[in-house]
mmCIF file of C-alpha atoms and ligand atoms in Angstrom:
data_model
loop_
_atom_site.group_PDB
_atom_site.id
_atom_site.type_symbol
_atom_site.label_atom_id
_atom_site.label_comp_id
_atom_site.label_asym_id
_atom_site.label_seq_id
_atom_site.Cartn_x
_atom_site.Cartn_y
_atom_site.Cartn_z
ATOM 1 C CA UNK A 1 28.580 3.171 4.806
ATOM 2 C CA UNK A 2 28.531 5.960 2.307
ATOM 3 C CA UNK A 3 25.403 7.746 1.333
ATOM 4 C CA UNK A 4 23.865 6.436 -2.347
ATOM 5 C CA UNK A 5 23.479 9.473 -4.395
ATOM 6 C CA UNK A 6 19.673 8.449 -4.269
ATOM 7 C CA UNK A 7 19.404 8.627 -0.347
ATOM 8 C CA UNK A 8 18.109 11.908 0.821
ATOM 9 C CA UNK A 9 19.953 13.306 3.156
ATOM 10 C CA UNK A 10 17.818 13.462 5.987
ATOM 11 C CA UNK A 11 17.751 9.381 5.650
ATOM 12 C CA UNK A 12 19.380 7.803 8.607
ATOM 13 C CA UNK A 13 20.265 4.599 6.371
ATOM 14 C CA UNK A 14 21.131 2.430 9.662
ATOM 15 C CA UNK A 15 17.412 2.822 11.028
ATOM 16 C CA UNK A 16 15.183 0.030 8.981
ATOM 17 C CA UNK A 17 12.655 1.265 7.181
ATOM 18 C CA UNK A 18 8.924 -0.447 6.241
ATOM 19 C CA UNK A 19 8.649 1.089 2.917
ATOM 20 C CA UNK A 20 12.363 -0.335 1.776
ATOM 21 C CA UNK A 21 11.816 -3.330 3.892
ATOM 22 C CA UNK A 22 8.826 -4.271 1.466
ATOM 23 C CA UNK A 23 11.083 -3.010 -1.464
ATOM 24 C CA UNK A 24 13.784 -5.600 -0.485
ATOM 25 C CA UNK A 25 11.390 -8.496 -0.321
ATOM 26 C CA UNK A 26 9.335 -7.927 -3.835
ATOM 27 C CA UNK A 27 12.643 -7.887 -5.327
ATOM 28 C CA UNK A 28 13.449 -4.071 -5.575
ATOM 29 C CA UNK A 29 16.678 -2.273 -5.042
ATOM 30 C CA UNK A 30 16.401 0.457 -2.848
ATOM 31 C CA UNK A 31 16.844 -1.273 0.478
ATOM 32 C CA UNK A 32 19.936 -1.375 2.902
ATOM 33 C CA UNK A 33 22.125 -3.867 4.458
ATOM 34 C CA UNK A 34 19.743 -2.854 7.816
ATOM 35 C CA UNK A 35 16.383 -3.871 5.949
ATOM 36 C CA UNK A 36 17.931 -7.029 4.635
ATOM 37 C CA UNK A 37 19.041 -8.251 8.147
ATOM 38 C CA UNK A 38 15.689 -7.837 9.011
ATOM 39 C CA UNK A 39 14.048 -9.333 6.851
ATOM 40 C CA UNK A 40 16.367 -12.233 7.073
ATOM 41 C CA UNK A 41 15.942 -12.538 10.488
ATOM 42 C CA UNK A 42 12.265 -12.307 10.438
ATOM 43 C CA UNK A 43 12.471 -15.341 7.883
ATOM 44 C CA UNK A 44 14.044 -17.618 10.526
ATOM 45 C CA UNK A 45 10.428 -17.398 12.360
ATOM 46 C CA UNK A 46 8.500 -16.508 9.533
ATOM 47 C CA UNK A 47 9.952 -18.428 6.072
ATOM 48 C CA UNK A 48 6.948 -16.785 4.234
ATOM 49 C CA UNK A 49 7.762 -13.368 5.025
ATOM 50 C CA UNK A 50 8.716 -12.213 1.467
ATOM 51 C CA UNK A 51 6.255 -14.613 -0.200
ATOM 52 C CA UNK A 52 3.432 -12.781 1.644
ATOM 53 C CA UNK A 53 4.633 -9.099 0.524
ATOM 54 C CA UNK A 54 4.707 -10.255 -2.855
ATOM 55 C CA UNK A 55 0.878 -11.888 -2.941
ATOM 56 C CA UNK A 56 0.608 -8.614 -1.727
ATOM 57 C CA UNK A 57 1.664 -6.938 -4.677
ATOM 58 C CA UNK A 58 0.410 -9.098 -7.085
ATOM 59 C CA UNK A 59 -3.191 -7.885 -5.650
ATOM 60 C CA UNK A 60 -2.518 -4.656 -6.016
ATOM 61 C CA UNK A 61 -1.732 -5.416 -9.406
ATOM 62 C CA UNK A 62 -4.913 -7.324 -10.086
ATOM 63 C CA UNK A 63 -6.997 -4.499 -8.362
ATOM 64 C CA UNK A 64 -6.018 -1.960 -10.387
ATOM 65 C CA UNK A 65 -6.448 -4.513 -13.767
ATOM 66 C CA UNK A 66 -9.755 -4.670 -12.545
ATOM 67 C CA UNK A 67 -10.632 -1.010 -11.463
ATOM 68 C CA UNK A 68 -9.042 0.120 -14.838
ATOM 69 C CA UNK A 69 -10.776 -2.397 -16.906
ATOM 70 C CA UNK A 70 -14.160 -1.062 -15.186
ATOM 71 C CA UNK A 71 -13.014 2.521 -16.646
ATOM 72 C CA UNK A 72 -11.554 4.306 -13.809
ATOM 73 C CA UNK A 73 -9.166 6.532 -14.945
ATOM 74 C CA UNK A 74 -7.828 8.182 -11.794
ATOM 75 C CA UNK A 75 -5.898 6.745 -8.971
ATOM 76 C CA UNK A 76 -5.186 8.216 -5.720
ATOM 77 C CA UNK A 77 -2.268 5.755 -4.058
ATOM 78 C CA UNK A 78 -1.932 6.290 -0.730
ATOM 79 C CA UNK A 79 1.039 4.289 0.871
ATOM 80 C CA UNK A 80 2.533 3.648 -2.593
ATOM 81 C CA UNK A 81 6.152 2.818 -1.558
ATOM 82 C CA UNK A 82 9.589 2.465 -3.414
ATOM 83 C CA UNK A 83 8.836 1.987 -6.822
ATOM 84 C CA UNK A 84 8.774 -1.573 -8.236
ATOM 85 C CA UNK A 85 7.724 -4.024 -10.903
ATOM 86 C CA UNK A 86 3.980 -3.432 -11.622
ATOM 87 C CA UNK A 87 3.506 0.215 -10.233
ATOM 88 C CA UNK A 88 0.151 1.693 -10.714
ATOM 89 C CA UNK A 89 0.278 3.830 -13.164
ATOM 90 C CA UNK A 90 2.091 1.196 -15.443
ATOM 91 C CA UNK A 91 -0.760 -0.916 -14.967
ATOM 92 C CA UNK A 92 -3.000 1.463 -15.367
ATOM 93 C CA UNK A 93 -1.997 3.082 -18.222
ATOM 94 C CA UNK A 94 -1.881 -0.133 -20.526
ATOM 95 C CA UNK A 95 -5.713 -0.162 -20.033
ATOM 96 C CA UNK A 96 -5.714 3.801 -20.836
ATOM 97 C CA UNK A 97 -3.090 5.587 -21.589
ATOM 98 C CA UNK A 98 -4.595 8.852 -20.293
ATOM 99 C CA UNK A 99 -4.892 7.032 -16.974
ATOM 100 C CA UNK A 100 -3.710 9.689 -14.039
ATOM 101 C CA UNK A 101 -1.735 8.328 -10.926
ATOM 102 C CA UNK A 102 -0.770 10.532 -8.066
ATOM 103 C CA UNK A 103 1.143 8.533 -5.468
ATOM 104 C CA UNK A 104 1.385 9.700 -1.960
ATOM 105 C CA UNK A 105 3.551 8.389 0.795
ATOM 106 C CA UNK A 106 5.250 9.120 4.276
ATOM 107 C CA UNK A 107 8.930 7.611 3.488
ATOM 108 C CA UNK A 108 11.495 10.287 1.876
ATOM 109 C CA UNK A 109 13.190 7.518 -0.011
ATOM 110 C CA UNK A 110 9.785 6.428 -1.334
ATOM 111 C CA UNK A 111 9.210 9.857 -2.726
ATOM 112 C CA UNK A 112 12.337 10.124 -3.901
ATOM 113 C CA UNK A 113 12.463 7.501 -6.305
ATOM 114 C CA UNK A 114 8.861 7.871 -7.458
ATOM 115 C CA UNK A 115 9.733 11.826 -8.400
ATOM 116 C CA UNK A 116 12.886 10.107 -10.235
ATOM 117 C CA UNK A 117 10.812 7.947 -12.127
ATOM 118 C CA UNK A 118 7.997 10.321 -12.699
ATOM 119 C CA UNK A 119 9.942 12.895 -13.955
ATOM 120 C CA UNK A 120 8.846 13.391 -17.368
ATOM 121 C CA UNK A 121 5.336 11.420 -16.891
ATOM 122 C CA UNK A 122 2.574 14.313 -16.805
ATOM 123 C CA UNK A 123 0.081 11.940 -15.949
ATOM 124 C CA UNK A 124 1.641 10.460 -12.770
ATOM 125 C CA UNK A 125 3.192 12.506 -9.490
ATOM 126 C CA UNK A 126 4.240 11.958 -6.342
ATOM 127 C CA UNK A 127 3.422 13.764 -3.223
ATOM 128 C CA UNK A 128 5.211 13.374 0.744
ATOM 129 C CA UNK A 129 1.874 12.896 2.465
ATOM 130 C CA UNK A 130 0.908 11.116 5.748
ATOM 131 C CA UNK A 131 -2.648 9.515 5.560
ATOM 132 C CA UNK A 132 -3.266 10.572 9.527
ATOM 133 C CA UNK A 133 -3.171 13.688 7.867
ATOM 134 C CA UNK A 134 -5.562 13.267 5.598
ATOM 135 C CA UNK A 135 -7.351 16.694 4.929
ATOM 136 C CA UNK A 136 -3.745 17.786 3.843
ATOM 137 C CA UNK A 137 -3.261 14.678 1.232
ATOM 138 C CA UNK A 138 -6.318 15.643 -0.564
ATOM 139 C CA UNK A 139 -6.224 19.125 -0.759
ATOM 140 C CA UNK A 140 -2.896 18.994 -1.872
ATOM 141 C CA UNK A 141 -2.241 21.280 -4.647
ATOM 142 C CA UNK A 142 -0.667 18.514 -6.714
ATOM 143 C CA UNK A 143 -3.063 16.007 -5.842
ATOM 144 C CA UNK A 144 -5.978 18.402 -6.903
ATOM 145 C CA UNK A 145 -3.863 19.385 -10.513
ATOM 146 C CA UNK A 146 -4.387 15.921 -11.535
ATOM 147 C CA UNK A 147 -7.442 14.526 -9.910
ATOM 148 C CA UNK A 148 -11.148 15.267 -10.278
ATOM 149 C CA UNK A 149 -12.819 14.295 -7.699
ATOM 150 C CA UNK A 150 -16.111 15.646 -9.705
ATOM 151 C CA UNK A 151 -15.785 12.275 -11.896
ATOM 152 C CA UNK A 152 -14.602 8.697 -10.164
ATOM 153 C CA UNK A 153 -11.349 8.268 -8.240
ATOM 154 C CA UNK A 154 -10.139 5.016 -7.037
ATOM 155 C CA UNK A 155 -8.155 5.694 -3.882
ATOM 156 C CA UNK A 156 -5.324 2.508 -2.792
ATOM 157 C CA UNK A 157 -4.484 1.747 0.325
ATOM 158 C CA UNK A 158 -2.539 -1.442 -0.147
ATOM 159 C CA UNK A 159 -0.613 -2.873 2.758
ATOM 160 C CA UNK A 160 -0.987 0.799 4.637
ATOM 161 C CA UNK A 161 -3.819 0.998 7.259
ATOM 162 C CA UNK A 162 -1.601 -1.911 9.048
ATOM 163 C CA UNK A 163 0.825 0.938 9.983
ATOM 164 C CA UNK A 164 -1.735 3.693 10.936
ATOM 165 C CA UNK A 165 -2.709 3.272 14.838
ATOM 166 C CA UNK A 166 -6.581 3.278 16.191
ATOM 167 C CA UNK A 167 -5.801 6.772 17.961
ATOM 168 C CA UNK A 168 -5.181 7.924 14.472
ATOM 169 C CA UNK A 169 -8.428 7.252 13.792
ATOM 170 C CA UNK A 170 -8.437 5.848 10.334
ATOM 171 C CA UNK A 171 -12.050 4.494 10.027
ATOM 172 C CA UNK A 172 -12.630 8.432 10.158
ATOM 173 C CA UNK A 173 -9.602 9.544 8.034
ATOM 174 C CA UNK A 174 -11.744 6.815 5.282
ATOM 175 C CA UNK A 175 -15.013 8.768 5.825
ATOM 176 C CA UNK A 176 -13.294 11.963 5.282
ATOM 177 C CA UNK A 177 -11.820 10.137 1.642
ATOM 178 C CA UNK A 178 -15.544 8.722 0.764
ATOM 179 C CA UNK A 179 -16.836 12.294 1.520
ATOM 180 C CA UNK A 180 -14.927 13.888 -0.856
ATOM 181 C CA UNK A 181 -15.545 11.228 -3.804
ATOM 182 C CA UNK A 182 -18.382 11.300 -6.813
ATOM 183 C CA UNK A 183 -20.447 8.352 -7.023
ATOM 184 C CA UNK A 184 -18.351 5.646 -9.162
ATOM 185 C CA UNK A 185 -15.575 5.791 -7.368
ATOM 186 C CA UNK A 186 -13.735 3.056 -5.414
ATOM 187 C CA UNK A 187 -11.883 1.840 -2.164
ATOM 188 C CA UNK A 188 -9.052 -0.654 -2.686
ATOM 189 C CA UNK A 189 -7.236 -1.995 0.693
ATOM 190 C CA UNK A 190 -5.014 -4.695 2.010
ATOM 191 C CA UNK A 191 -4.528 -5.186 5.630
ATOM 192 C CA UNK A 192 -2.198 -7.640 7.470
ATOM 193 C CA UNK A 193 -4.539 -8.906 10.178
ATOM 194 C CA UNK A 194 -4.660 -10.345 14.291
ATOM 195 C CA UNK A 195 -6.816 -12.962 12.904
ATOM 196 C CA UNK A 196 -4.224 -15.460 14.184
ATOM 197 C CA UNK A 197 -2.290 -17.086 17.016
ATOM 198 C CA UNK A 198 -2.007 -14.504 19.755
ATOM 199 C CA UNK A 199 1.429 -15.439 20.050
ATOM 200 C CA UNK A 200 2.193 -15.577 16.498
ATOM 201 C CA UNK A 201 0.628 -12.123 16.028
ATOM 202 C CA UNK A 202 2.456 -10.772 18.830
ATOM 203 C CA UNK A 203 5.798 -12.314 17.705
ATOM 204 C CA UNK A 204 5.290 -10.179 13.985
ATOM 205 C CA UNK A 205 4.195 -7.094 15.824
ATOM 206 C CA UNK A 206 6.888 -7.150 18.021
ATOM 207 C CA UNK A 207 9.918 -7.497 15.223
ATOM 208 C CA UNK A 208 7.888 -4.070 13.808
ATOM 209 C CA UNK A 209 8.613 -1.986 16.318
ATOM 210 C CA UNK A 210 12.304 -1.916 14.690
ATOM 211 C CA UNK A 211 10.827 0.042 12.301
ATOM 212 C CA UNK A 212 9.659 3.913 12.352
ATOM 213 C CA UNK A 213 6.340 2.705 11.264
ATOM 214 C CA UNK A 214 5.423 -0.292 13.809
ATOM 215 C CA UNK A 215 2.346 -2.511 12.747
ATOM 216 C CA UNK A 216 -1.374 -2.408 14.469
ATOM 217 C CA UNK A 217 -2.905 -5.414 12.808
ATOM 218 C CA UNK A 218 -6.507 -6.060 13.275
ATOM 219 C CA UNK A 219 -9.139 -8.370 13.214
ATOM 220 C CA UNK A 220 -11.532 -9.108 9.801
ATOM 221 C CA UNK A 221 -14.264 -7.740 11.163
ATOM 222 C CA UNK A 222 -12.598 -4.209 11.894
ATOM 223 C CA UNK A 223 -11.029 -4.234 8.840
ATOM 224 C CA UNK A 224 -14.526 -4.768 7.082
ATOM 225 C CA UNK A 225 -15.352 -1.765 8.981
ATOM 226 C CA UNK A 226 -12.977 0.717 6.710
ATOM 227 C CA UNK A 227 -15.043 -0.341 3.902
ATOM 228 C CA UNK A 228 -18.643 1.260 6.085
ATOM 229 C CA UNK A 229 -20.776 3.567 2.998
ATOM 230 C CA UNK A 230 -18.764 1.327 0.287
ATOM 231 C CA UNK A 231 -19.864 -1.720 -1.274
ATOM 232 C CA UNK A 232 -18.076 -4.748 -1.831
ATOM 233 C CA UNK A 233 -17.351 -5.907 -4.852
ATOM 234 C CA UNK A 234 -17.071 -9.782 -5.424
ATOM 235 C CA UNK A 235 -15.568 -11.833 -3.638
ATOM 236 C CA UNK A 236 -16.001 -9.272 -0.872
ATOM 237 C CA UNK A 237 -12.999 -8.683 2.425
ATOM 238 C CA UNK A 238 -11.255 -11.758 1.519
ATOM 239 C CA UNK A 239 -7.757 -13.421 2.012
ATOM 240 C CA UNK A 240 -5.435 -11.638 -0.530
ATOM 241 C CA UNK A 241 -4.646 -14.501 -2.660
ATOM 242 C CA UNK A 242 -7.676 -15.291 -3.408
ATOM 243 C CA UNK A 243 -9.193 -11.817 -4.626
ATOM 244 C CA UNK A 244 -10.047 -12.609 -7.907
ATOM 245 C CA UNK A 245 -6.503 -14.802 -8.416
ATOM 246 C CA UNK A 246 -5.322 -15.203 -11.732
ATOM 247 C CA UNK A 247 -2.624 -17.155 -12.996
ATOM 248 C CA UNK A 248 0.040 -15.633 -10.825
ATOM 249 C CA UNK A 249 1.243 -18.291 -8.336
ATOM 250 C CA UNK A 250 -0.473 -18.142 -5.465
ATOM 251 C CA UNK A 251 0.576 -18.243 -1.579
ATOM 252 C CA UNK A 252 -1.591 -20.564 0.114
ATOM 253 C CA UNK A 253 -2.698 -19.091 3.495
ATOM 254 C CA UNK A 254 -1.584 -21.429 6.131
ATOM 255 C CA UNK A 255 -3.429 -20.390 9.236
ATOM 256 C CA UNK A 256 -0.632 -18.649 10.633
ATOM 257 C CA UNK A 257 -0.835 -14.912 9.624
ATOM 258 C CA UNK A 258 -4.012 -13.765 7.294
ATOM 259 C CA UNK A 259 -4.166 -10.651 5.169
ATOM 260 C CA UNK A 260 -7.302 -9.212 3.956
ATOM 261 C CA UNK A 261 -8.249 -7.586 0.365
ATOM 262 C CA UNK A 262 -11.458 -5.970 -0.919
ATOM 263 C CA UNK A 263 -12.300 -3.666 -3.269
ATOM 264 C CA UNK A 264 -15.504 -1.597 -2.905
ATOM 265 C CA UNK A 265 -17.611 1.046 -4.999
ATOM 266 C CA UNK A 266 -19.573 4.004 -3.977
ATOM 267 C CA UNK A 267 -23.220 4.330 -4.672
HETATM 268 C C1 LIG B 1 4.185 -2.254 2.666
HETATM 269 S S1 LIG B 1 4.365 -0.766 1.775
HETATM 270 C C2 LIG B 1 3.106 -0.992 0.536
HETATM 271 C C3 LIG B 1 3.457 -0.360 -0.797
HETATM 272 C C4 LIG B 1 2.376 -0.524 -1.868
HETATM 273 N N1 LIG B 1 1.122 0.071 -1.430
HETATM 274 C C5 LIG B 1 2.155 -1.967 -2.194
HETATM 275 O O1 LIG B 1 1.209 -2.550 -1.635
HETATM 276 O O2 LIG B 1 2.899 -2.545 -2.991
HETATM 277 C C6 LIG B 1 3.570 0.388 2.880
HETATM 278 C C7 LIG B 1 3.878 1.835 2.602
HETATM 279 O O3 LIG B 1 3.055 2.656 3.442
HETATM 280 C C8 LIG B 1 3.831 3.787 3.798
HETATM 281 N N2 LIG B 1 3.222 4.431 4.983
HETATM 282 C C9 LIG B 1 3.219 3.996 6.271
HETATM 283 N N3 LIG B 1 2.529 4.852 7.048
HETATM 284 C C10 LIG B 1 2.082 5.856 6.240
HETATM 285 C C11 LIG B 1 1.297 7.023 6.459
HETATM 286 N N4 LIG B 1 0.840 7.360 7.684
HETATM 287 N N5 LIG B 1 1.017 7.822 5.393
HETATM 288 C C12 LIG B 1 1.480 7.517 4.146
HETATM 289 N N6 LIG B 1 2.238 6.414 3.890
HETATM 290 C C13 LIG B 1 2.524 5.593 4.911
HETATM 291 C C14 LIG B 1 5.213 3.225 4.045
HETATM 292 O O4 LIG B 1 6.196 4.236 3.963
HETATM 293 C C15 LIG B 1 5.326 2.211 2.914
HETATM 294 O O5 LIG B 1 5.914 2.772 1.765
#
């Protein structure tokens, strides 16, 4: 195949990706022939696939509606992805237009078409970062241009901690986050969980290990446990559709696969 002008080089396009995997099934444009088989095959087992990545987004969506609405006015992203319909800053900019986004995430081709599309914003960037590196990600020199962390900061994590492994340690990676914010500031996640059949769960994790970034999904109470110093907002750690829905149309969670979503302030 020949190599789209907006593929950095370093991109091995025939090697699937989880970032353009995602992009493929909320409708974006940045995904290969590779990603699509995958996600095509996946759907023979799993017909919801794409209908799940795109409850997905529409939480992330309605989180940062809600965060903005309660007057946060700086986002730290971490996992963003390819850019898509309803990106953060978009969202969070038609509460307050002064809103600041800095987006970090792992995949090249994620951070590639987030600096295209950021180009002449000067209150949104994007920074490579890897979350298992966290110290780096928020002492980044870009990150700490645009953010305060003297005034509140709501970090995302949306669909990422699924990909970080327990010898990463993330549950410390999050304290390291929480020590670093002001009081007022929040914790948004989403979380694809075990919280199912064994073999169904197994079945999902297995088709990720395709991908550079293979999934370590957990149960609801561990995933509560990234949340430990925050406090839950209502409805509290709850399937994703049903985080304050609105009148987007809704997957109903069928007992197969859940996915978590909370979002929490800190006291
Ligand atoms: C499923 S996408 C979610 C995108 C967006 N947060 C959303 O919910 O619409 C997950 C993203 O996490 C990124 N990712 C995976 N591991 C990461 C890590 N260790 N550090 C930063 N980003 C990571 C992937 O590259 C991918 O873009």
């Amino acid at each position: 195949m020949t190599h789209p002008d907006w593929l950095p080089p370093t991109v091995d396009p025939t090697v699937p990706s989880a970032a353009r995997i995602y992009d493929y099934c909320v409708g974006g444009l940045h995904n290969f022939e590779v990603d699509r088989d995958m996600v095509r095959a996946a759907s023979q087992r799993w017909p919801e696939l794409p209908a799940i990545m795109r409850s997905n987004r529409a939480f992330l969506r309605r989180a940062v509606d809600y965060l903005a609405a309660a007057g946060v006015r700086q986002f730290l992203d971490i996992g963003s992805g390819i850019p898509t319909a309803g990106n953060v800053h978009e969202v969070a900019q038609r509460h307050n237009p002064d809103a600041r986004v800095v987006y970090v995430d792992i995949d090249p081709v994620a951070v590639a078409m987030s600096g295209a599309l950021l180009a002449d914003n000067r209150s949104a960037r994007v920074v490579q970062g890897d979350f298992t590196d966290i110290d780096a990600v928020l002492t980044h020199p870009d990150v700490r241009a645009l953010l305060d962390f003297d005034e509140p900061v709501a970090v995302l994590m949306v669909a990422l901690l699924h990909f970080v492994p327990d010898s990463a340690e993330p549950g410390t990676a999050i304290g390291r986050i929480r020590d670093v914010l002001s009081p007022g500031s929040y914790l948004a996640l989403s979380h694809f969980s075990s919280d199912g059949p064994p073999e169904d769960v197994a079945d999902v994790v297995a088709m990720s290990r395709a991908t550079p970034t293979p999934l370590h999904l957990r149960p609801g109470a561990r995933i509560a446990s990234f949340f430990d110093g925050f406090t839950l907002v209502e409805p509290g750690l709850v399937e994703l559709d049903t985080w304050r829905p609105d009148g987007d149309r809704s997957r109903t969670a069928n007992g197969r696969f859940h996915d978590y979503a909370g979002v929490a302030t800190l006291s």
